[in-house]
PDB file of C-alpha atoms in Angstrom:
ATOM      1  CA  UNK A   1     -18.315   3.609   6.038  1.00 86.00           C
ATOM      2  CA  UNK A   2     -16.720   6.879   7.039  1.00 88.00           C
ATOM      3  CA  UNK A   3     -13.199   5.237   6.962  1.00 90.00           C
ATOM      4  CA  UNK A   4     -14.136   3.981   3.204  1.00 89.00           C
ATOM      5  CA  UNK A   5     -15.126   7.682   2.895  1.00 89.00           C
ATOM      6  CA  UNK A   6     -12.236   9.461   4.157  1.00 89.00           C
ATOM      7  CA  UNK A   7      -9.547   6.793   2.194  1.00 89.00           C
ATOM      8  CA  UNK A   8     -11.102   7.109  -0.892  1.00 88.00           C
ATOM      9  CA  UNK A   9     -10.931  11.510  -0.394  1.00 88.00           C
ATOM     10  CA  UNK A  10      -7.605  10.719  -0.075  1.00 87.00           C
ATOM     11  CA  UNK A  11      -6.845   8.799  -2.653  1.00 85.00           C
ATOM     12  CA  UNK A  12      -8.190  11.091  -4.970  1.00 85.00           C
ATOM     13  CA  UNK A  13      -6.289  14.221  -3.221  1.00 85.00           C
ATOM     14  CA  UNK A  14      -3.025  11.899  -4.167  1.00 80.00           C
ATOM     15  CA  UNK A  15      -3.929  10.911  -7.456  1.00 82.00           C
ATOM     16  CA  UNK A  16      -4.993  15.237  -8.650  1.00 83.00           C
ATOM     17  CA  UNK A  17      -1.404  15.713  -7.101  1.00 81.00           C
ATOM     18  CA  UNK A  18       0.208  13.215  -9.083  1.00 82.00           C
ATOM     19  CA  UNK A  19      -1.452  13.819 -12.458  1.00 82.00           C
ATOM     20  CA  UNK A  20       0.572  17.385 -12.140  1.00 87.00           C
ATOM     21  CA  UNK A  21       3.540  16.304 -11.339  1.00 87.00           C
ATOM     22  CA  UNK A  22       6.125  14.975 -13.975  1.00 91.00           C
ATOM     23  CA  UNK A  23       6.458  11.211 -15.059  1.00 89.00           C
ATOM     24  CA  UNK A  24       9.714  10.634 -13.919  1.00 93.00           C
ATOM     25  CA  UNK A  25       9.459  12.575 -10.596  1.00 92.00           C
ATOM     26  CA  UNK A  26       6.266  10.330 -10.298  1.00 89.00           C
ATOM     27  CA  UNK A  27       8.389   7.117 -10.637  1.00 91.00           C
ATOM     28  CA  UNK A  28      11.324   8.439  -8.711  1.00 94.00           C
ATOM     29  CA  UNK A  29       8.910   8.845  -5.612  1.00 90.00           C
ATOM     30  CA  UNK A  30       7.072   5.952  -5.794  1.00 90.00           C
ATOM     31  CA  UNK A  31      10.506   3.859  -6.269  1.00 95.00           C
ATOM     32  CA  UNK A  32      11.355   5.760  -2.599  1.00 95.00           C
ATOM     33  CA  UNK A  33       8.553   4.292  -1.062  1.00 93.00           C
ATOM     34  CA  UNK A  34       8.310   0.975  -2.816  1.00 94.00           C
ATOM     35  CA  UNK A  35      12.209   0.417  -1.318  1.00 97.00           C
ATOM     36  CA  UNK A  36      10.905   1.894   2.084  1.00 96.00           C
ATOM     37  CA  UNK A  37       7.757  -0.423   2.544  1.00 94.00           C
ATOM     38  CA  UNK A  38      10.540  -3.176   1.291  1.00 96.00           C
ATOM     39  CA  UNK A  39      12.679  -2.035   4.114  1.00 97.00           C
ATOM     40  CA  UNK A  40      10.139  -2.076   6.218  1.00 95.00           C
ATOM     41  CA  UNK A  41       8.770  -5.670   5.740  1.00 94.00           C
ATOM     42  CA  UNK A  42      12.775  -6.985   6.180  1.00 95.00           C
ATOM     43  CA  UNK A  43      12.916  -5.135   9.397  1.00 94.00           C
ATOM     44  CA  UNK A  44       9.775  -6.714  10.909  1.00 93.00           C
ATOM     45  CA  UNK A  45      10.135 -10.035   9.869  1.00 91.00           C
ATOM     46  CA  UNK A  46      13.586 -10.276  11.017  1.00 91.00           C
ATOM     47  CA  UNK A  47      12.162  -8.748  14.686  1.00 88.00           C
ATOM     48  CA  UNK A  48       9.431 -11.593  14.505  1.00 85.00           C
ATOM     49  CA  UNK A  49      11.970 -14.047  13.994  1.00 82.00           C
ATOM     50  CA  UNK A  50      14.284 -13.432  17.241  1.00 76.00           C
ATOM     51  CA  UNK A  51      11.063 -13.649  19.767  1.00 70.00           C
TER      52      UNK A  51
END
């Protein structure tokens, strides 16, 4: 319950900071770290694949 708690704070701490924040700066960042999580999943599915 306290984890539920505590992601949902900050969520909402995210969300106040986005709603300031331009539109396009908004999509710029979350572009960044859609390609990063991309990267990401590439990266540890190719390490699964050579054990």
């Amino acid at each position: 319950m306290f984890v539920l708690v505590a992601a949902l704070l900050l969520l909402g701490i995210l969300l106040g900071a986005v709603a300031h924040v331009p539109l396009p700066l908004s999509l710029g960042a979350a572009a960044v770290i859609g390609c990063w999580l991309l990267i990401f999943a590439v990266r540890e599915r190719a390490s699964r694949r050579l054990r």
